[in-house]
Coordinates of C-alpha atoms and ligand atoms in Angstrom, one line a residue:
X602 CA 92.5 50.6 -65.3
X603 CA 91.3 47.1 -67.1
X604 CA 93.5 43.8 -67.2
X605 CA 92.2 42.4 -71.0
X606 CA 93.1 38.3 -71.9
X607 CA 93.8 38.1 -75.5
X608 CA 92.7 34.2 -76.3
X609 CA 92.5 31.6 -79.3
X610 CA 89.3 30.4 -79.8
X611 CA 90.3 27.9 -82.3
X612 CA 93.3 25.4 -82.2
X613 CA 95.2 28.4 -82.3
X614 CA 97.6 30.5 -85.4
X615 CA 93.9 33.0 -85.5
X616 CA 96.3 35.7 -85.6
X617 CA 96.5 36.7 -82.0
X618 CA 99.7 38.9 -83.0
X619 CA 98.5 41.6 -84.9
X620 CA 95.0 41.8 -82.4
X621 CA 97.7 42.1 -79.4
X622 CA 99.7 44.5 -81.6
X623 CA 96.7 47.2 -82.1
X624 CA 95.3 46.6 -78.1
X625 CA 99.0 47.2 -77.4
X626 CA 98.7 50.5 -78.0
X627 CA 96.3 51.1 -75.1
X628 CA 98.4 48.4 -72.5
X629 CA 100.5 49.5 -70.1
X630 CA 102.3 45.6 -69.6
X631 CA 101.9 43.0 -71.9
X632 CA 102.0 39.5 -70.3
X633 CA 102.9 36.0 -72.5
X634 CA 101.1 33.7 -69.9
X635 CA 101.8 29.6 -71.4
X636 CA 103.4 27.6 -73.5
X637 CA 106.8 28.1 -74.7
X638 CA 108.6 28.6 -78.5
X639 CA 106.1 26.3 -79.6
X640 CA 104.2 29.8 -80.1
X641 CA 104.7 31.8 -83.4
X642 CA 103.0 35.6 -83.7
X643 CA 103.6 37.1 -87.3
X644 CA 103.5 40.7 -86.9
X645 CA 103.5 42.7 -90.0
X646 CA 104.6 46.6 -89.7
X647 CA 104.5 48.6 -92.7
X648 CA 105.1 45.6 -95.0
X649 CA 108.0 44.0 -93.0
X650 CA 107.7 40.6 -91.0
X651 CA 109.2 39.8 -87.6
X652 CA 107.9 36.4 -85.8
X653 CA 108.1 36.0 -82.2
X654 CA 107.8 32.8 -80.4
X655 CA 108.5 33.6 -76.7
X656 CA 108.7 37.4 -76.4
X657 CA 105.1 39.2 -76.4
X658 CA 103.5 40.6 -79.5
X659 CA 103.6 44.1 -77.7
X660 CA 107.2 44.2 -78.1
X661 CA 106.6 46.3 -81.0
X662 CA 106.3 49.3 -79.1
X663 CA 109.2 50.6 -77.5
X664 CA 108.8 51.3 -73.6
X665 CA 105.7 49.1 -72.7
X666 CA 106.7 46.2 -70.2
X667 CA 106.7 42.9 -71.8
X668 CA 107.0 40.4 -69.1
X669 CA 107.2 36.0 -70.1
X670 CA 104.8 34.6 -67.0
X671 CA 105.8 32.0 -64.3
X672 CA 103.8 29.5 -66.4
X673 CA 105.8 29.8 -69.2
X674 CA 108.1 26.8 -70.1
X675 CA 111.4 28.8 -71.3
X676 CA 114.1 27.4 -74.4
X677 CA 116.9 30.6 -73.0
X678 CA 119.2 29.9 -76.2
X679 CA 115.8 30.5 -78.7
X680 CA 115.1 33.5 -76.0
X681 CA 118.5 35.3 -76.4
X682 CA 118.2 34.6 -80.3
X683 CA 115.1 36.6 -80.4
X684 CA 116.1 39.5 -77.9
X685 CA 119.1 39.9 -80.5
X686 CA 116.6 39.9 -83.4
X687 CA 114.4 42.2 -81.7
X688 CA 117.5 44.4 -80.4
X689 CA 118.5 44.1 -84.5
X690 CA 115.2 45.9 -85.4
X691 CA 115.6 48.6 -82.8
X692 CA 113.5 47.2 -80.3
X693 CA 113.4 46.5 -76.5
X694 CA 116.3 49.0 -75.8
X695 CA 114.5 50.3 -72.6
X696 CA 114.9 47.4 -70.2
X697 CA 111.4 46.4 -71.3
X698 CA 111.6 42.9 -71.0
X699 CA 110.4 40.6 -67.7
X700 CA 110.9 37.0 -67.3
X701 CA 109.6 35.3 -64.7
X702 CA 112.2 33.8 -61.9
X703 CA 109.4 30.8 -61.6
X704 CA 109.3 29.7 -65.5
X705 CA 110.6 26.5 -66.4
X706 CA 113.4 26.2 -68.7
X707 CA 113.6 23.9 -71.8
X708 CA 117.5 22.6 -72.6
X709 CA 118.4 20.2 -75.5
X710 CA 117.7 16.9 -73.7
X711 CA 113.5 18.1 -73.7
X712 CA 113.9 18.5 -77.0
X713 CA 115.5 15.0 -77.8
X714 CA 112.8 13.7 -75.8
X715 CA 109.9 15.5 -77.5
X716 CA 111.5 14.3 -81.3
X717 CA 112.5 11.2 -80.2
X718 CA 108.4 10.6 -78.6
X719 CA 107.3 12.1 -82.1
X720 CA 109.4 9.7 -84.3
X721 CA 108.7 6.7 -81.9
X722 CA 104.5 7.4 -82.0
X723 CA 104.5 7.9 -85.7
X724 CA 106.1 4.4 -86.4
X725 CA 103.3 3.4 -84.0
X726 CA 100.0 5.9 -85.5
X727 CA 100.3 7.7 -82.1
X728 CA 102.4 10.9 -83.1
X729 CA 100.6 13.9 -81.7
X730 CA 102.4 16.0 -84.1
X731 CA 104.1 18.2 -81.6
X732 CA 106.2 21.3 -82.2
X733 CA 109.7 18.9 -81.1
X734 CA 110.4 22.5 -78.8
X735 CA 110.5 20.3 -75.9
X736 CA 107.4 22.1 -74.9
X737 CA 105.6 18.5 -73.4
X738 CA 109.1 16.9 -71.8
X739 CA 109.2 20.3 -70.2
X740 CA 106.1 20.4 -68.2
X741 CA 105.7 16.6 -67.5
X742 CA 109.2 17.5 -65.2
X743 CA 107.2 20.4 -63.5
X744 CA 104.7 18.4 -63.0
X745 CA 106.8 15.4 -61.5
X746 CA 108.4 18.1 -59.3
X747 CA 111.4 18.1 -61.4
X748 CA 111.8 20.5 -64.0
X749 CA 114.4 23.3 -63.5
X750 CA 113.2 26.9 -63.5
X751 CA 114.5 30.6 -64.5
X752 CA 115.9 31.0 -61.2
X753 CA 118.4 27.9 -61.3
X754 CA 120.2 29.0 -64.5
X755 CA 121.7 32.0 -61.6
X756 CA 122.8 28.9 -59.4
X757 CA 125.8 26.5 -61.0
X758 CA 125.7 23.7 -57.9
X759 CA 122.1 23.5 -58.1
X760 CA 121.7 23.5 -61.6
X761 CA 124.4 20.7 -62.2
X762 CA 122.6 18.8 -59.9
X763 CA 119.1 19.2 -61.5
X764 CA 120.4 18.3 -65.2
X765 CA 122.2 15.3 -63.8
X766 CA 119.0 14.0 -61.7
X767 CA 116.5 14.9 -65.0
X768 CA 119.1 12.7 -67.1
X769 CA 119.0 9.7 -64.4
X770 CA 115.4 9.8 -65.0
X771 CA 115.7 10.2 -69.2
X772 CA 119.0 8.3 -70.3
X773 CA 116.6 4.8 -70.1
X774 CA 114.0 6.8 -71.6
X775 CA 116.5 7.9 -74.7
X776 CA 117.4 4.9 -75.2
X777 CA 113.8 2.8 -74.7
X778 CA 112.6 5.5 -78.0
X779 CA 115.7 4.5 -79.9
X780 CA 118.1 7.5 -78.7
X781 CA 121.7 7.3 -77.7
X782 CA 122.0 8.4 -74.1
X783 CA 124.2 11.6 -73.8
X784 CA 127.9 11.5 -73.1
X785 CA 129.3 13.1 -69.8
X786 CA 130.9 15.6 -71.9
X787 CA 127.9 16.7 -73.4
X788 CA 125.7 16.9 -70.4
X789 CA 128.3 19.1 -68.9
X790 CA 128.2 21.2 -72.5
X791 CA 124.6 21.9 -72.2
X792 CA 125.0 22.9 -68.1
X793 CA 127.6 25.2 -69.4
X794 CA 125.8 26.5 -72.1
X795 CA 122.6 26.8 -69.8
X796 CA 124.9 29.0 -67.4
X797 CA 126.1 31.2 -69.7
X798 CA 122.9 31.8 -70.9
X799 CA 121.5 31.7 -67.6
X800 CA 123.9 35.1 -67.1
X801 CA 123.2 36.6 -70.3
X802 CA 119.5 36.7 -69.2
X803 CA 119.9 37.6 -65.6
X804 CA 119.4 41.2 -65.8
X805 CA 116.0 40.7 -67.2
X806 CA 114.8 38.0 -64.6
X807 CA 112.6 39.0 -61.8
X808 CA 109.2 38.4 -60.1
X809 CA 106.7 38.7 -62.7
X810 CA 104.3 38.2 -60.3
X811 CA 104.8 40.9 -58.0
X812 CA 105.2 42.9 -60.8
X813 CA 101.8 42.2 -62.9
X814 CA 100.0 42.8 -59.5
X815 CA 101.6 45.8 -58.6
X816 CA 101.1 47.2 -62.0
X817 CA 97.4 46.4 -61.6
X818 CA 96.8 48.2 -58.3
X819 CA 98.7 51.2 -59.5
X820 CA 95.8 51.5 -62.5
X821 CA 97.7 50.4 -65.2
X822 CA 96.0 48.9 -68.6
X823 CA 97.3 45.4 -68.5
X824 CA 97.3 42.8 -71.2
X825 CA 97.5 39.2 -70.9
X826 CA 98.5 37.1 -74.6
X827 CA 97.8 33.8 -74.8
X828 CA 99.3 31.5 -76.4
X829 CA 97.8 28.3 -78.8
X830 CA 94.1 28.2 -78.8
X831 CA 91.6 26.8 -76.6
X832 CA 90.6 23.7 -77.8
X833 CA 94.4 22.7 -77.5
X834 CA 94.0 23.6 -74.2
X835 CA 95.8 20.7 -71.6
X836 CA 92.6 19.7 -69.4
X837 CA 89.7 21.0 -72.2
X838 CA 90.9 20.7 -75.9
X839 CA 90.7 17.8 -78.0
X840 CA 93.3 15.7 -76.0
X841 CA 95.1 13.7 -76.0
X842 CA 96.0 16.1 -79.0
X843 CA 96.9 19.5 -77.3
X844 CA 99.8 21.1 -76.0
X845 CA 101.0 20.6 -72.5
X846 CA 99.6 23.8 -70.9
X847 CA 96.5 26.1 -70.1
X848 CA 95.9 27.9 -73.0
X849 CA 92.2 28.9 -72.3
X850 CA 91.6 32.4 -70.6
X851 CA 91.9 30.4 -67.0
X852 CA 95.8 30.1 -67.6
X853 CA 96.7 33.8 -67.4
X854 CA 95.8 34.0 -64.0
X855 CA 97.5 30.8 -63.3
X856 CA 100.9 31.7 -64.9
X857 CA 100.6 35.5 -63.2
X858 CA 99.6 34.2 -59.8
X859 CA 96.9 36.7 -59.8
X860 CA 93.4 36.1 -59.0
X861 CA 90.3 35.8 -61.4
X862 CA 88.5 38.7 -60.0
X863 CA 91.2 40.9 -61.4
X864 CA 90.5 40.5 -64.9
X865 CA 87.9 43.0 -66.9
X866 CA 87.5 41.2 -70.3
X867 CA 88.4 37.9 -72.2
X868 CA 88.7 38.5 -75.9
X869 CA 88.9 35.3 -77.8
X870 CA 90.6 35.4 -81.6
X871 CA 88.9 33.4 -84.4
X872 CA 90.3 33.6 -87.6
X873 CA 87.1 33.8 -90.9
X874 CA 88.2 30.3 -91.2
X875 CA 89.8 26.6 -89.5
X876 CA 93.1 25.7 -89.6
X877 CA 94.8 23.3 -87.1
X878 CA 98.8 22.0 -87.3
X879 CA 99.7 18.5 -86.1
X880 CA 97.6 15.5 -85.3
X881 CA 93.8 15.1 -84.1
X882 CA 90.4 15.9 -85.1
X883 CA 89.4 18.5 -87.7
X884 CA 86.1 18.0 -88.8
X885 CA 85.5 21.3 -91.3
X886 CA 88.9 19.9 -92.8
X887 CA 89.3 20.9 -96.7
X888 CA 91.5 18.2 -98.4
X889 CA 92.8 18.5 -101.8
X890 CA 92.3 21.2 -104.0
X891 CA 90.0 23.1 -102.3
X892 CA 92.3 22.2 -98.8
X893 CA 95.5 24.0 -101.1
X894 CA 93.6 27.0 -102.0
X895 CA 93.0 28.0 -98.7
X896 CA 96.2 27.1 -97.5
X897 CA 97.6 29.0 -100.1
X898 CA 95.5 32.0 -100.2
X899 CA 95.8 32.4 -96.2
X900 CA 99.7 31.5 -95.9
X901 CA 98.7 28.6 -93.5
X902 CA 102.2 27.7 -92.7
X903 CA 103.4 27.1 -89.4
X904 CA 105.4 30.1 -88.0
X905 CA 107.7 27.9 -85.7
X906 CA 107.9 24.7 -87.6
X907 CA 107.3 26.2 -91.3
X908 CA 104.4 22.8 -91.6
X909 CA 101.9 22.8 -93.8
X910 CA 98.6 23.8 -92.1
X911 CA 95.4 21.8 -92.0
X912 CA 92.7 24.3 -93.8
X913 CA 88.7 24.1 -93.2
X914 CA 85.7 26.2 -92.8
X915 CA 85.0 27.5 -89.9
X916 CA 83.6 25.9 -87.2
X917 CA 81.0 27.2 -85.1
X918 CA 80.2 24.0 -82.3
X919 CA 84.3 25.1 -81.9
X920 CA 84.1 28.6 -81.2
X921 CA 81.3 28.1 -79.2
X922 CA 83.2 25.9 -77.0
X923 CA 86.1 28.5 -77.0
X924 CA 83.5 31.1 -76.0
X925 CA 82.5 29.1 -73.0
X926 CA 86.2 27.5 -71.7
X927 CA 87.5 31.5 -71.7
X928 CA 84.6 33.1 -70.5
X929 CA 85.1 35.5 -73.8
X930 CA 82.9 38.5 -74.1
X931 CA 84.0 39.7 -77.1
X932 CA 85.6 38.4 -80.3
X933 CA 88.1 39.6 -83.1
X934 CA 87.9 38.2 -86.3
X935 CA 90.5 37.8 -88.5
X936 CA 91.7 37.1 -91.9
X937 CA 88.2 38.1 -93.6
X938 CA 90.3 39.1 -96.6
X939 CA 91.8 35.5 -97.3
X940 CA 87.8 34.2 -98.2
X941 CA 87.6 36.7 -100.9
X942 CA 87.3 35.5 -104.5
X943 CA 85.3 32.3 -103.0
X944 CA 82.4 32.0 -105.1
X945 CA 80.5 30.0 -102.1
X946 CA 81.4 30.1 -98.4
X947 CA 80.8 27.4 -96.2
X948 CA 80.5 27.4 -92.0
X949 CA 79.7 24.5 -89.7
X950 CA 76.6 25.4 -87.1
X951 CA 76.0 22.0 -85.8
X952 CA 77.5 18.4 -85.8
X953 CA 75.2 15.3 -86.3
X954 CA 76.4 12.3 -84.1
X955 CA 74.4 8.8 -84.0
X956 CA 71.2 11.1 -85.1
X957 CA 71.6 13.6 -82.9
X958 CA 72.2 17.4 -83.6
X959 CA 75.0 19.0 -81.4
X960 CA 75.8 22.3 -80.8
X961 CA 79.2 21.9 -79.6
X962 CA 82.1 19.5 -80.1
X963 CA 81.3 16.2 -78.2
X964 CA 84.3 15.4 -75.7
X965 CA 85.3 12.1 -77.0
X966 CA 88.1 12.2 -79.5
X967 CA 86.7 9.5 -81.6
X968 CA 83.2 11.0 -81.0
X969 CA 84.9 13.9 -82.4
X970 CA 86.3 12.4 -85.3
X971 CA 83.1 10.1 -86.1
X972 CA 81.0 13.6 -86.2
X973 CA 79.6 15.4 -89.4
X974 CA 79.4 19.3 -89.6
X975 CA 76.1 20.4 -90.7
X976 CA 76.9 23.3 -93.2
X977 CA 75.1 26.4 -93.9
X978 CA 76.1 28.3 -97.3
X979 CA 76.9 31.5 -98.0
X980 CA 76.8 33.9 -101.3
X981 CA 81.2 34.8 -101.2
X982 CA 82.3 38.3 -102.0
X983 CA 84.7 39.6 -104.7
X984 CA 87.1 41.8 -102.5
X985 CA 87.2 43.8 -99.2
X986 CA 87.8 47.7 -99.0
X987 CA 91.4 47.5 -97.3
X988 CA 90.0 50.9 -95.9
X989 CA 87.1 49.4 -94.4
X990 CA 86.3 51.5 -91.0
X991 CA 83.1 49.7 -90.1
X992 CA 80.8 47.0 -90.7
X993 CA 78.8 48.6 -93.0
X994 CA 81.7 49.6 -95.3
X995 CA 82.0 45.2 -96.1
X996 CA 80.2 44.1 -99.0
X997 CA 76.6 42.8 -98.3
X998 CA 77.4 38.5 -98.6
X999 CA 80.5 39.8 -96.1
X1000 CA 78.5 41.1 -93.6
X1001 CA 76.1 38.6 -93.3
X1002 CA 78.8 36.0 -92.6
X1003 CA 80.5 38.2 -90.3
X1004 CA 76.5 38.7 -88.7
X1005 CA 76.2 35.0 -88.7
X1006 CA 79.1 34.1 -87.0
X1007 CA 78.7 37.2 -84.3
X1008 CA 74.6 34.9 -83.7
X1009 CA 75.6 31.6 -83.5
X1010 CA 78.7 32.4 -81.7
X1011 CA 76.7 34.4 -78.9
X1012 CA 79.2 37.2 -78.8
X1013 CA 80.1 40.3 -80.4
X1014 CA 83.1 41.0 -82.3
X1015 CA 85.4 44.3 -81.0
X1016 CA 87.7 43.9 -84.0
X1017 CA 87.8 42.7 -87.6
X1018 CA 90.7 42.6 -89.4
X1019 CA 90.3 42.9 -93.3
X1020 CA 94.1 42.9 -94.4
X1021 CA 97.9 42.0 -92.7
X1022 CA 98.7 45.7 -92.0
X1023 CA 97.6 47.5 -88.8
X1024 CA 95.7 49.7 -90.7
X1025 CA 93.6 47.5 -92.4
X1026 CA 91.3 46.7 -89.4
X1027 CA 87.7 47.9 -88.3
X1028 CA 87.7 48.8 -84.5
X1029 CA 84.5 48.8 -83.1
X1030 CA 84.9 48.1 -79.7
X1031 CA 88.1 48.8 -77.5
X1032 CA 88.3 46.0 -74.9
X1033 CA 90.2 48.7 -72.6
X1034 CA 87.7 50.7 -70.4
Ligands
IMP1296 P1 103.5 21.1 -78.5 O1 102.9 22.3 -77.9 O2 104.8 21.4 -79.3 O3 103.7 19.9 -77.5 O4 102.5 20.5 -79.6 C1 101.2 19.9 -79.3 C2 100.2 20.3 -80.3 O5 99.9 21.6 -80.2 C3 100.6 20.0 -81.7 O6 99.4 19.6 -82.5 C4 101.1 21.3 -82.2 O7 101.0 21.5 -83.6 C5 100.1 22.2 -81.5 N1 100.6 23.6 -81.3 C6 101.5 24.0 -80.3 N2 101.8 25.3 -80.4 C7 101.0 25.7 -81.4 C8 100.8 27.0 -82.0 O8 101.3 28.1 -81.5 N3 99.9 27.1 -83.0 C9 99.2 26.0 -83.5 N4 99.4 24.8 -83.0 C10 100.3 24.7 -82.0

């Protein structure tokens, strides 16, 4: 058996979906472990989209458990919207999906919240450029003891109870950001709504936990999917702008409840390139023209929000850092395909700050933004064999980036991907022992 974490190295959209996808094939459970529909994984099979934000990449293949962790924060309306997608394309028809009694649950008045926070910091320069899914309202009320979980959507008195005490503590808040507090009427329209979805979802609820362990100690091939990227990670990323949970390798055996000696191997994802949505740092940031083209050429558009990504090179001080905050001992690279055409490739190996060289990110934001990347350049490549099988089968400027990155990042890579479909990847290493 081997339990696998699939992680972002960078600020996260590397592609973790497909990468899940193909390692799905060997998994016996696949496990979304933080973070809520702030999330979106583009999978692409044979030519056809389908984006999920809360159910697990690995629902594309019928019959393997997909189970949502305990430190998930949970929006059940966009949930049953994607089970009926999913459902739609022929897909979890076997009772394959898990939620976790213990995950938090987002309703409409986390949302307001999150919006109304976003609107109110941009009129002030302090928008963090959130995903407005409620995702941060949602964990500060965990974390003030508060928040309302899975398992309270199955109990009416005690969910009542919980809305009305969160909206004691938010109606001054509404209205201090410029919101009008909510109507009884409504209040009681969202408990109702939450209860009828609370029903809808109950025969998939259960304890994840249990579960995840149990399928461990039976031997099974167990994959945990993170969600973001590291360096948007709560306690380590570049906060204050990150998301509102663990997103570094860490987080999967917080959100399971299982223990770190469990796990086998962290795989972090890095796509051939930077690209980072919403506020903060981004020093390899392309603006303009050359910012466009890569956009453009890469499809760097939100999958949740449908934003405009920020587009750089890539950033190796980043990755480093991801390596180290997940432990990673392997990496997949993705998105190779998108450079081609570039007459010249560019990747930061070092920041310069106040004369000094630095091999990872410093920790201060504004230390952060004040730093210059150091460059190294690169010969590009005119295009990629979509039926690439190995290393050697890349153009020779190709695989000396892919060598350089694999040096300075300190870690192999198990996996490049040269192309959307599953079949245009080179495997070289299956994470699954
Ligand atoms: P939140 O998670 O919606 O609170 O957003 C906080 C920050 O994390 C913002 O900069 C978002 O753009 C970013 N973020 C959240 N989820 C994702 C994701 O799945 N991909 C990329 N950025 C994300």
């Amino acid at each position: 058996m081997s339990v696998v974490i699939v992680v972002g190295a960078q600020w996260g959209d590397e592609g973790k979906g497909k990468v899940v996808d193909l390692f799905t094939e060997r998994a016996d459970v696949v496990v979304r472990y933080g973070g809520g529909a702030n999330a979106g994984h583009t999978l692409v099979i044979e030519g056809k989209k389908l984006v999920t934000h809360l159910v697990p990449s690995g629902v594309l293949h019928p019959g393997k458990a997909c189970v949502l962790g305990d430190g998930m924060v949970i929006d059940p309306h966009a949930l049953l919207d994607e089970i009926a997608e999913c459902q739609a394309r022929g897909l979890l028809q076997q009772n394959e999906l898990l939620i976790g009694l213990g995950a938090h649950v987002i309703l409409p008045y986390h949302k307001l919240v999150d919006g109304l926070r976003e609107d109110h910091g941009a009129k002030r320069g302090r928008a963090i450029g959130t995903t407005r899914r409620g995702i941060g309202p949602a964990y500060e009320m965990k974390a003030a003891r508060r928040g309302i979980r899975v398992r309270d959507l199955l109990r009416p008195e005690r969910l009542a109870a919980l809305v009305a005490s969160n909206l004691d503590d938010l109606a001054p808040v509404i209205q201090h950001l410029g919101g009008t507090a909510p109507s009884a009427q409504e209040i009681q329209g969202w408990i109702t709504d939450a209860l009828t979805a609370g029903e809808k979802l109950r025969k998939y609820t259960g304890d994840a936990g249990r579960h995840v362990d149990n399928a461990i100690k039976r031997g099974q091939h167990v994959l945990f999917e993170g969600a973001q990227g590291c360096l948007l990670d709560l306690d380590h990323g570049t906060y204050p702008y990150v998301t509102s949970s663990s997103t570094i390798a860490a987080g999967a055996c917080q959100s399971a409840g299982i223990g770190p000696t469990m796990i086998d191997a962290v795989v972090g994802i890095t796509k051939a390139y930077a690209t980072r949505v919403g506020e903060g740092p981004f020093p390899t940031e392309l603006h303009g023209e050359a910012g466009d083209k890569l956009r453009i050429a890469g499809g760097e558009f939100g999958a949740t929000t449908g934003r405009p990504r920020r587009c750089g090179w890539l950033d190796l001080p980043a990755l480093r850092m991801g390596v180290r905050l997940s432990g990673m001992k392997s990496l997949a690279l993705t998105k190779l395909d998108v450079l081609c055409g570039m007459p010249e490739i560019q990747v930061c190996v070092a920041y310069k700050l106040d004369g000094k060289e630095l091999d990872e990110p410093p920790t201060d934001p504004e230390d952060l933004a004040r730093a210059t990347p150091i460059y190294a350049r690169q010969p590009g490549w005119g295009a990629l064999p979509s039926d690439a099988r190995d290393v050697s089968d890349l153009p020779a400027p190709a695989r000396a980036y892919v060598e350089t990155i694999e040096r300075m990042a300190g870690v192999p890579f198990c996996l490049i991907s040269v192309g959307p479909d599953r079949t245009e990847t080179i495997r070289l290493h299956d994470p699954f022992v």
